[in-house]
């Protein structure tokens, strides 16, 4: 599975580049978002969909981070 994108950024790079307002994003949140992104991309790959395909319509790395930050633990 291609774990980066067309600009040769890794999934970690993609998550690290996400900026959001509010409280600071913790390293633990970024790591959890990266794990979620990896799992989602593995599922997408079963359908022939890549991160590059998703980039045309959705900010999946940012969405993964938003989900992790929004969870109530």
PDB file of N, CA, C and O in Angstrom:
ATOM      1  N   UNK A   1       0.848  -1.182   0.000  1.00  0.00           N
ATOM      2  CA  UNK A   1       0.000   0.000   0.000  1.00  0.00           C
ATOM      3  C   UNK A   1       0.889   1.240   0.000  1.00  0.00           C
ATOM      4  O   UNK A   1       1.847   1.323   0.742  1.00  0.00           O
ATOM      5  N   UNK A   2       0.562   2.182  -0.823  1.00  0.00           N
ATOM      6  CA  UNK A   2       1.262   3.462  -0.818  1.00  0.00           C
ATOM      7  C   UNK A   2       0.842   4.212   0.435  1.00  0.00           C
ATOM      8  O   UNK A   2      -0.316   4.543   0.627  1.00  0.00           O
ATOM      9  N   UNK A   3       1.817   4.484   1.301  1.00  0.00           N
ATOM     10  CA  UNK A   3       1.455   5.119   2.570  1.00  0.00           C
ATOM     11  C   UNK A   3       1.689   6.618   2.564  1.00  0.00           C
ATOM     12  O   UNK A   3       1.642   7.255   3.597  1.00  0.00           O
ATOM     13  N   UNK A   4       1.899   7.195   1.406  1.00  0.00           N
ATOM     14  CA  UNK A   4       2.096   8.632   1.323  1.00  0.00           C
ATOM     15  C   UNK A   4       1.129   9.242   0.338  1.00  0.00           C
ATOM     16  O   UNK A   4      -0.015   8.858   0.260  1.00  0.00           O
ATOM     17  N   UNK A   5       1.615  10.193  -0.426  1.00  0.00           N
ATOM     18  CA  UNK A   5       0.772  10.813  -1.434  1.00  0.00           C
ATOM     19  C   UNK A   5       1.617  11.176  -2.639  1.00  0.00           C
ATOM     20  O   UNK A   5       2.793  10.835  -2.706  1.00  0.00           O
ATOM     21  N   UNK A   6       1.026  11.871  -3.577  1.00  0.00           N
ATOM     22  CA  UNK A   6       1.732  12.194  -4.811  1.00  0.00           C
ATOM     23  C   UNK A   6       2.881  13.168  -4.608  1.00  0.00           C
ATOM     24  O   UNK A   6       3.745  13.280  -5.456  1.00  0.00           O
ATOM     25  N   UNK A   7       2.918  13.860  -3.467  1.00  0.00           N
ATOM     26  CA  UNK A   7       4.021  14.771  -3.166  1.00  0.00           C
ATOM     27  C   UNK A   7       5.076  14.100  -2.295  1.00  0.00           C
ATOM     28  O   UNK A   7       5.927  14.771  -1.720  1.00  0.00           O
ATOM     29  N   UNK A   8       5.004  12.777  -2.156  1.00  0.00           N
ATOM     30  CA  UNK A   8       5.951  11.967  -1.378  1.00  0.00           C
ATOM     31  C   UNK A   8       5.923  12.278   0.112  1.00  0.00           C
ATOM     32  O   UNK A   8       6.884  12.047   0.810  1.00  0.00           O
ATOM     33  N   UNK A   9       4.801  12.791   0.591  1.00  0.00           N
ATOM     34  CA  UNK A   9       4.658  13.002   2.029  1.00  0.00           C
ATOM     35  C   UNK A   9       4.163  11.701   2.647  1.00  0.00           C
ATOM     36  O   UNK A   9       3.305  11.035   2.095  1.00  0.00           O
ATOM     37  N   UNK A  10       4.700  11.362   3.805  1.00  0.00           N
ATOM     38  CA  UNK A  10       4.242  10.168   4.499  1.00  0.00           C
ATOM     39  C   UNK A  10       2.921  10.458   5.199  1.00  0.00           C
ATOM     40  O   UNK A  10       2.517  11.625   5.321  1.00  0.00           O
ATOM     41  N   UNK A  11       2.290   9.404   5.695  1.00  0.00           N
ATOM     42  CA  UNK A  11       1.059   9.615   6.456  1.00  0.00           C
ATOM     43  C   UNK A  11       1.335  10.434   7.707  1.00  0.00           C
ATOM     44  O   UNK A  11       0.538  11.287   8.084  1.00  0.00           O
ATOM     45  N   UNK A  12       2.481  10.193   8.347  1.00  0.00           N
ATOM     46  CA  UNK A  12       2.857  11.008   9.500  1.00  0.00           C
ATOM     47  C   UNK A  12       2.967  12.469   9.096  1.00  0.00           C
ATOM     48  O   UNK A  12       2.480  13.351   9.804  1.00  0.00           O
ATOM     49  N   UNK A  13       3.599  12.737   7.947  1.00  0.00           N
ATOM     50  CA  UNK A  13       3.712  14.119   7.459  1.00  0.00           C
ATOM     51  C   UNK A  13       2.338  14.738   7.241  1.00  0.00           C
ATOM     52  O   UNK A  13       2.120  15.910   7.546  1.00  0.00           O
ATOM     53  N   UNK A  14       1.424  13.935   6.693  1.00  0.00           N
ATOM     54  CA  UNK A  14       0.091  14.455   6.407  1.00  0.00           C
ATOM     55  C   UNK A  14      -0.641  14.816   7.698  1.00  0.00           C
ATOM     56  O   UNK A  14      -1.269  15.863   7.796  1.00  0.00           O
ATOM     57  N   UNK A  15      -0.559  13.959   8.704  1.00  0.00           N
ATOM     58  CA  UNK A  15      -1.204  14.241   9.984  1.00  0.00           C
ATOM     59  C   UNK A  15      -0.515  15.417  10.666  1.00  0.00           C
ATOM     60  O   UNK A  15      -1.167  16.302  11.225  1.00  0.00           O
ATOM     61  N   UNK A  16       0.808  15.459  10.617  1.00  0.00           N
ATOM     62  CA  UNK A  16       1.562  16.530  11.272  1.00  0.00           C
ATOM     63  C   UNK A  16       1.249  17.895  10.660  1.00  0.00           C
ATOM     64  O   UNK A  16       1.346  18.919  11.339  1.00  0.00           O
ATOM     65  N   UNK A  17       0.857  17.916   9.392  1.00  0.00           N
ATOM     66  CA  UNK A  17       0.587  19.175   8.711  1.00  0.00           C
ATOM     67  C   UNK A  17      -0.795  19.750   9.032  1.00  0.00           C
ATOM     68  O   UNK A  17      -1.062  20.915   8.739  1.00  0.00           O
ATOM     69  N   UNK A  18      -1.656  18.938   9.637  1.00  0.00           N
ATOM     70  CA  UNK A  18      -3.007  19.405   9.950  1.00  0.00           C
ATOM     71  C   UNK A  18      -2.942  20.404  11.095  1.00  0.00           C
ATOM     72  O   UNK A  18      -2.321  20.152  12.123  1.00  0.00           O
ATOM     73  N   UNK A  19      -3.576  21.543  10.893  1.00  0.00           N
ATOM     74  CA  UNK A  19      -3.643  22.570  11.934  1.00  0.00           C
ATOM     75  C   UNK A  19      -5.103  22.827  12.246  1.00  0.00           C
ATOM     76  O   UNK A  19      -5.941  22.871  11.359  1.00  0.00           O
ATOM     77  N   UNK A  20      -5.380  22.965  13.508  1.00  0.00           N
ATOM     78  CA  UNK A  20      -6.741  23.244  13.954  1.00  0.00           C
ATOM     79  C   UNK A  20      -6.684  24.278  15.065  1.00  0.00           C
ATOM     80  O   UNK A  20      -5.698  24.373  15.800  1.00  0.00           O
ATOM     81  N   UNK A  21      -7.753  25.036  15.207  1.00  0.00           N
ATOM     82  CA  UNK A  21      -7.865  25.974  16.309  1.00  0.00           C
ATOM     83  C   UNK A  21      -8.213  25.250  17.592  1.00  0.00           C
ATOM     84  O   UNK A  21      -8.447  24.046  17.599  1.00  0.00           O
ATOM     85  N   UNK A  22      -8.246  25.971  18.662  1.00  0.00           N
ATOM     86  CA  UNK A  22      -8.606  25.378  19.935  1.00  0.00           C
ATOM     87  C   UNK A  22      -7.383  24.911  20.694  1.00  0.00           C
ATOM     88  O   UNK A  22      -6.281  25.416  20.504  1.00  0.00           O
ATOM     89  N   UNK A  23      -7.586  23.924  21.527  1.00  0.00           N
ATOM     90  CA  UNK A  23      -6.487  23.433  22.348  1.00  0.00           C
ATOM     91  C   UNK A  23      -5.408  22.805  21.472  1.00  0.00           C
ATOM     92  O   UNK A  23      -5.695  22.307  20.381  1.00  0.00           O
ATOM     93  N   UNK A  24      -4.171  22.843  21.948  1.00  0.00           N
ATOM     94  CA  UNK A  24      -3.076  22.263  21.155  1.00  0.00           C
ATOM     95  C   UNK A  24      -3.304  20.780  20.888  1.00  0.00           C
ATOM     96  O   UNK A  24      -3.894  20.071  21.707  1.00  0.00           O
ATOM     97  N   UNK A  25      -2.847  20.333  19.747  1.00  0.00           N
ATOM     98  CA  UNK A  25      -2.940  18.924  19.377  1.00  0.00           C
ATOM     99  C   UNK A  25      -1.762  18.200  20.023  1.00  0.00           C
ATOM    100  O   UNK A  25      -0.611  18.605  19.845  1.00  0.00           O
ATOM    101  N   UNK A  26      -2.057  17.150  20.753  1.00  0.00           N
ATOM    102  CA  UNK A  26      -1.001  16.430  21.457  1.00  0.00           C
ATOM    103  C   UNK A  26      -0.334  15.404  20.540  1.00  0.00           C
ATOM    104  O   UNK A  26      -0.939  14.959  19.553  1.00  0.00           O
ATOM    105  N   UNK A  27       0.886  15.009  20.856  1.00  0.00           N
ATOM    106  CA  UNK A  27       1.533  13.942  20.087  1.00  0.00           C
ATOM    107  C   UNK A  27       0.720  12.647  20.119  1.00  0.00           C
ATOM    108  O   UNK A  27       0.667  11.918  19.120  1.00  0.00           O
ATOM    109  N   UNK A  28       0.070  12.370  21.235  1.00  0.00           N
ATOM    110  CA  UNK A  28      -0.753  11.167  21.339  1.00  0.00           C
ATOM    111  C   UNK A  28      -1.944  11.228  20.390  1.00  0.00           C
ATOM    112  O   UNK A  28      -2.313  10.223  19.774  1.00  0.00           O
ATOM    113  N   UNK A  29      -2.556  12.406  20.272  1.00  0.00           N
ATOM    114  CA  UNK A  29      -3.674  12.570  19.341  1.00  0.00           C
ATOM    115  C   UNK A  29      -3.204  12.390  17.908  1.00  0.00           C
ATOM    116  O   UNK A  29      -3.876  11.749  17.103  1.00  0.00           O
ATOM    117  N   UNK A  30      -2.056  12.956  17.578  1.00  0.00           N
ATOM    118  CA  UNK A  30      -1.532  12.794  16.211  1.00  0.00           C
ATOM    119  C   UNK A  30      -1.228  11.329  15.916  1.00  0.00           C
ATOM    120  O   UNK A  30      -1.542  10.835  14.835  1.00  0.00           O
ATOM    121  N   UNK A  31      -0.658  10.624  16.891  1.00  0.00           N
ATOM    122  CA  UNK A  31      -0.340   9.204  16.691  1.00  0.00           C
ATOM    123  C   UNK A  31      -1.621   8.388  16.511  1.00  0.00           C
ATOM    124  O   UNK A  31      -1.685   7.504  15.644  1.00  0.00           O
ATOM    125  N   UNK A  32      -2.641   8.676  17.314  1.00  0.00           N
ATOM    126  CA  UNK A  32      -3.912   7.962  17.187  1.00  0.00           C
ATOM    127  C   UNK A  32      -4.565   8.258  15.839  1.00  0.00           C
ATOM    128  O   UNK A  32      -5.123   7.362  15.197  1.00  0.00           O
ATOM    129  N   UNK A  33      -4.493   9.503  15.387  1.00  0.00           N
ATOM    130  CA  UNK A  33      -5.058   9.876  14.089  1.00  0.00           C
ATOM    131  C   UNK A  33      -4.315   9.171  12.958  1.00  0.00           C
ATOM    132  O   UNK A  33      -4.937   8.732  11.982  1.00  0.00           O
ATOM    133  N   UNK A  34      -3.009   9.027  13.093  1.00  0.00           N
ATOM    134  CA  UNK A  34      -2.246   8.323  12.067  1.00  0.00           C
ATOM    135  C   UNK A  34      -2.651   6.846  12.018  1.00  0.00           C
ATOM    136  O   UNK A  34      -2.834   6.287  10.934  1.00  0.00           O
ATOM    137  N   UNK A  35      -2.839   6.222  13.175  1.00  0.00           N
ATOM    138  CA  UNK A  35      -3.277   4.817  13.198  1.00  0.00           C
ATOM    139  C   UNK A  35      -4.651   4.673  12.559  1.00  0.00           C
ATOM    140  O   UNK A  35      -4.897   3.733  11.788  1.00  0.00           O
ATOM    141  N   UNK A  36      -5.555   5.602  12.859  1.00  0.00           N
ATOM    142  CA  UNK A  36      -6.882   5.573  12.250  1.00  0.00           C
ATOM    143  C   UNK A  36      -6.778   5.738  10.738  1.00  0.00           C
ATOM    144  O   UNK A  36      -7.434   5.016   9.973  1.00  0.00           O
ATOM    145  N   UNK A  37      -5.943   6.662  10.300  1.00  0.00           N
ATOM    146  CA  UNK A  37      -5.761   6.896   8.867  1.00  0.00           C
ATOM    147  C   UNK A  37      -5.229   5.641   8.171  1.00  0.00           C
ATOM    148  O   UNK A  37      -5.714   5.256   7.106  1.00  0.00           O
ATOM    149  N   UNK A  38      -4.256   4.986   8.772  1.00  0.00           N
ATOM    150  CA  UNK A  38      -3.707   3.754   8.196  1.00  0.00           C
ATOM    151  C   UNK A  38      -4.812   2.712   8.041  1.00  0.00           C
ATOM    152  O   UNK A  38      -4.964   2.090   6.984  1.00  0.00           O
ATOM    153  N   UNK A  39      -5.610   2.518   9.091  1.00  0.00           N
ATOM    154  CA  UNK A  39      -6.689   1.534   9.025  1.00  0.00           C
ATOM    155  C   UNK A  39      -7.720   1.894   7.956  1.00  0.00           C
ATOM    156  O   UNK A  39      -8.195   1.023   7.215  1.00  0.00           O
ATOM    157  N   UNK A  40      -8.063   3.162   7.866  1.00  0.00           N
ATOM    158  CA  UNK A  40      -9.050   3.585   6.868  1.00  0.00           C
ATOM    159  C   UNK A  40      -8.512   3.398   5.449  1.00  0.00           C
ATOM    160  O   UNK A  40      -9.247   2.991   4.552  1.00  0.00           O
ATOM    161  N   UNK A  41      -7.235   3.674   5.260  1.00  0.00           N
ATOM    162  CA  UNK A  41      -6.651   3.504   3.927  1.00  0.00           C
ATOM    163  C   UNK A  41      -6.539   2.030   3.554  1.00  0.00           C
ATOM    164  O   UNK A  41      -6.672   1.677   2.380  1.00  0.00           O
ATOM    165  N   UNK A  42      -6.323   1.163   4.528  1.00  0.00           N
ATOM    166  CA  UNK A  42      -6.311  -0.270   4.238  1.00  0.00           C
ATOM    167  C   UNK A  42      -7.691  -0.724   3.767  1.00  0.00           C
ATOM    168  O   UNK A  42      -7.804  -1.502   2.821  1.00  0.00           O
ATOM    169  N   UNK A  43      -8.728  -0.218   4.405  1.00  0.00           N
ATOM    170  CA  UNK A  43     -10.091  -0.539   3.980  1.00  0.00           C
ATOM    171  C   UNK A  43     -10.362   0.032   2.582  1.00  0.00           C
ATOM    172  O   UNK A  43     -10.937  -0.646   1.725  1.00  0.00           O
ATOM    173  N   UNK A  44      -9.942   1.257   2.343  1.00  0.00           N
ATOM    174  CA  UNK A  44     -10.153   1.883   1.036  1.00  0.00           C
ATOM    175  C   UNK A  44      -9.420   1.115  -0.061  1.00  0.00           C
ATOM    176  O   UNK A  44      -9.941   0.972  -1.181  1.00  0.00           O
ATOM    177  N   UNK A  45      -8.239   0.608   0.248  1.00  0.00           N
ATOM    178  CA  UNK A  45      -7.443  -0.126  -0.754  1.00  0.00           C
ATOM    179  C   UNK A  45      -8.178  -1.363  -1.248  1.00  0.00           C
ATOM    180  O   UNK A  45      -8.026  -1.746  -2.413  1.00  0.00           O
ATOM    181  N   UNK A  46      -8.977  -1.969  -0.390  1.00  0.00           N
ATOM    182  CA  UNK A  46      -9.751  -3.137  -0.822  1.00  0.00           C
ATOM    183  C   UNK A  46     -10.745  -2.767  -1.913  1.00  0.00           C
ATOM    184  O   UNK A  46     -11.246  -3.619  -2.630  1.00  0.00           O
ATOM    185  N   UNK A  47     -11.027  -1.486  -2.046  1.00  0.00           N
ATOM    186  CA  UNK A  47     -11.953  -0.990  -3.070  1.00  0.00           C
ATOM    187  C   UNK A  47     -11.204  -0.284  -4.205  1.00  0.00           C
ATOM    188  O   UNK A  47     -11.825   0.380  -5.036  1.00  0.00           O
ATOM    189  N   UNK A  48      -9.878  -0.390  -4.181  1.00  0.00           N
ATOM    190  CA  UNK A  48      -9.072   0.235  -5.223  1.00  0.00           C
ATOM    191  C   UNK A  48      -8.911   1.732  -5.062  1.00  0.00           C
ATOM    192  O   UNK A  48      -8.543   2.424  -6.010  1.00  0.00           O
ATOM    193  N   UNK A  49      -9.161   2.247  -3.866  1.00  0.00           N
ATOM    194  CA  UNK A  49      -9.098   3.687  -3.610  1.00  0.00           C
ATOM    195  C   UNK A  49      -7.826   4.006  -2.830  1.00  0.00           C
ATOM    196  O   UNK A  49      -7.490   3.325  -1.871  1.00  0.00           O
ATOM    197  N   UNK A  50      -7.135   5.054  -3.244  1.00  0.00           N
ATOM    198  CA  UNK A  50      -5.901   5.482  -2.598  1.00  0.00           C
ATOM    199  C   UNK A  50      -6.107   6.842  -1.923  1.00  0.00           C
ATOM    200  O   UNK A  50      -7.119   7.520  -2.159  1.00  0.00           O
ATOM    201  N   UNK A  51      -5.121   7.236  -1.138  1.00  0.00           N
ATOM    202  CA  UNK A  51      -5.172   8.560  -0.516  1.00  0.00           C
ATOM    203  C   UNK A  51      -5.217   9.641  -1.591  1.00  0.00           C
ATOM    204  O   UNK A  51      -5.933  10.637  -1.449  1.00  0.00           O
ATOM    205  N   UNK A  52      -4.495   9.450  -2.669  1.00  0.00           N
ATOM    206  CA  UNK A  52      -4.523  10.434  -3.761  1.00  0.00           C
ATOM    207  C   UNK A  52      -5.932  10.575  -4.326  1.00  0.00           C
ATOM    208  O   UNK A  52      -6.372  11.680  -4.655  1.00  0.00           O
ATOM    209  N   UNK A  53      -6.646   9.452  -4.449  1.00  0.00           N
ATOM    210  CA  UNK A  53      -8.041   9.518  -4.916  1.00  0.00           C
ATOM    211  C   UNK A  53      -8.895  10.307  -3.933  1.00  0.00           C
ATOM    212  O   UNK A  53      -9.687  11.161  -4.338  1.00  0.00           O
ATOM    213  N   UNK A  54      -8.729  10.014  -2.657  1.00  0.00           N
ATOM    214  CA  UNK A  54      -9.525  10.687  -1.633  1.00  0.00           C
ATOM    215  C   UNK A  54      -9.225  12.176  -1.565  1.00  0.00           C
ATOM    216  O   UNK A  54     -10.117  12.984  -1.279  1.00  0.00           O
ATOM    217  N   UNK A  55      -7.978  12.544  -1.834  1.00  0.00           N
ATOM    218  CA  UNK A  55      -7.601  13.960  -1.772  1.00  0.00           C
ATOM    219  C   UNK A  55      -8.412  14.836  -2.716  1.00  0.00           C
ATOM    220  O   UNK A  55      -8.527  16.038  -2.494  1.00  0.00           O
ATOM    221  N   UNK A  56      -8.995  14.252  -3.741  1.00  0.00           N
ATOM    222  CA  UNK A  56      -9.808  15.030  -4.673  1.00  0.00           C
ATOM    223  C   UNK A  56     -11.123  15.477  -4.055  1.00  0.00           C
ATOM    224  O   UNK A  56     -11.749  16.420  -4.526  1.00  0.00           O
ATOM    225  N   UNK A  57     -11.545  14.771  -2.982  1.00  0.00           N
ATOM    226  CA  UNK A  57     -12.870  15.076  -2.443  1.00  0.00           C
ATOM    227  C   UNK A  57     -12.925  15.316  -0.950  1.00  0.00           C
ATOM    228  O   UNK A  57     -13.884  15.926  -0.470  1.00  0.00           O
ATOM    229  N   UNK A  58     -11.944  14.823  -0.195  1.00  0.00           N
ATOM    230  CA  UNK A  58     -12.048  14.884   1.267  1.00  0.00           C
ATOM    231  C   UNK A  58     -10.656  15.010   1.881  1.00  0.00           C
ATOM    232  O   UNK A  58      -9.685  14.479   1.346  1.00  0.00           O
ATOM    233  N   UNK A  59     -10.585  15.719   2.996  1.00  0.00           N
ATOM    234  CA  UNK A  59      -9.340  15.816   3.765  1.00  0.00           C
ATOM    235  C   UNK A  59      -9.358  14.695   4.790  1.00  0.00           C
ATOM    236  O   UNK A  59      -9.716  14.893   5.952  1.00  0.00           O
ATOM    237  N   UNK A  60      -9.011  13.486   4.361  1.00  0.00           N
ATOM    238  CA  UNK A  60      -9.074  12.342   5.255  1.00  0.00           C
ATOM    239  C   UNK A  60      -8.092  12.454   6.417  1.00  0.00           C
ATOM    240  O   UNK A  60      -8.474  12.167   7.560  1.00  0.00           O
ATOM    241  N   UNK A  61      -6.840  12.891   6.213  1.00  0.00           N
ATOM    242  CA  UNK A  61      -5.960  13.053   7.368  1.00  0.00           C
ATOM    243  C   UNK A  61      -6.534  14.036   8.401  1.00  0.00           C
ATOM    244  O   UNK A  61      -6.534  13.761   9.602  1.00  0.00           O
ATOM    245  N   UNK A  62      -7.045  15.159   7.936  1.00  0.00           N
ATOM    246  CA  UNK A  62      -7.646  16.126   8.850  1.00  0.00           C
ATOM    247  C   UNK A  62      -8.885  15.581   9.526  1.00  0.00           C
ATOM    248  O   UNK A  62      -9.117  15.808  10.717  1.00  0.00           O
ATOM    249  N   UNK A  63      -9.681  14.837   8.785  1.00  0.00           N
ATOM    250  CA  UNK A  63     -10.878  14.237   9.355  1.00  0.00           C
ATOM    251  C   UNK A  63     -10.544  13.225  10.438  1.00  0.00           C
ATOM    252  O   UNK A  63     -11.221  13.166  11.474  1.00  0.00           O
ATOM    253  N   UNK A  64      -9.501  12.434  10.214  1.00  0.00           N
ATOM    254  CA  UNK A  64      -9.083  11.464  11.232  1.00  0.00           C
ATOM    255  C   UNK A  64      -8.663  12.188  12.505  1.00  0.00           C
ATOM    256  O   UNK A  64      -9.031  11.774  13.612  1.00  0.00           O
ATOM    257  N   UNK A  65      -7.924  13.261  12.361  1.00  0.00           N
ATOM    258  CA  UNK A  65      -7.504  14.020  13.537  1.00  0.00           C
ATOM    259  C   UNK A  65      -8.715  14.653  14.227  1.00  0.00           C
ATOM    260  O   UNK A  65      -8.816  14.633  15.458  1.00  0.00           O
ATOM    261  N   UNK A  66      -9.655  15.166  13.452  1.00  0.00           N
ATOM    262  CA  UNK A  66     -10.863  15.757  14.045  1.00  0.00           C
ATOM    263  C   UNK A  66     -11.632  14.724  14.859  1.00  0.00           C
ATOM    264  O   UNK A  66     -12.119  15.019  15.961  1.00  0.00           O
ATOM    265  N   UNK A  67     -11.758  13.508  14.334  1.00  0.00           N
ATOM    266  CA  UNK A  67     -12.469  12.447  15.042  1.00  0.00           C
ATOM    267  C   UNK A  67     -11.766  12.127  16.354  1.00  0.00           C
ATOM    268  O   UNK A  67     -12.408  12.024  17.403  1.00  0.00           O
ATOM    269  N   UNK A  68     -10.468  11.966  16.321  1.00  0.00           N
ATOM    270  CA  UNK A  68      -9.709  11.641  17.521  1.00  0.00           C
ATOM    271  C   UNK A  68      -9.855  12.752  18.559  1.00  0.00           C
ATOM    272  O   UNK A  68     -10.074  12.492  19.742  1.00  0.00           O
ATOM    273  N   UNK A  69      -9.778  13.996  18.120  1.00  0.00           N
ATOM    274  CA  UNK A  69      -9.888  15.121  19.072  1.00  0.00           C
ATOM    275  C   UNK A  69     -11.286  15.260  19.626  1.00  0.00           C
ATOM    276  O   UNK A  69     -11.481  15.730  20.746  1.00  0.00           O
ATOM    277  N   UNK A  70     -12.297  14.843  18.869  1.00  0.00           N
ATOM    278  CA  UNK A  70     -13.692  15.004  19.291  1.00  0.00           C
ATOM    279  C   UNK A  70     -14.169  13.877  20.212  1.00  0.00           C
ATOM    280  O   UNK A  70     -15.171  14.046  20.898  1.00  0.00           O
ATOM    281  N   UNK A  71     -13.449  12.771  20.210  1.00  0.00           N
ATOM    282  CA  UNK A  71     -13.874  11.638  21.043  1.00  0.00           C
ATOM    283  C   UNK A  71     -13.893  12.023  22.507  1.00  0.00           C
ATOM    284  O   UNK A  71     -13.023  12.747  22.989  1.00  0.00           O
ATOM    285  N   UNK A  72     -14.841  11.510  23.191  1.00  0.00           N
ATOM    286  CA  UNK A  72     -14.902  11.687  24.644  1.00  0.00           C
ATOM    287  C   UNK A  72     -14.361  10.436  25.278  1.00  0.00           C
ATOM    288  O   UNK A  72     -14.866   9.353  25.063  1.00  0.00           O
ATOM    289  N   UNK A  73     -13.292  10.603  26.036  1.00  0.00           N
ATOM    290  CA  UNK A  73     -12.663   9.428  26.647  1.00  0.00           C
ATOM    291  C   UNK A  73     -12.867   9.401  28.134  1.00  0.00           C
ATOM    292  O   UNK A  73     -13.228  10.350  28.744  1.00  0.00           O
TER     293      UNK A  73
END
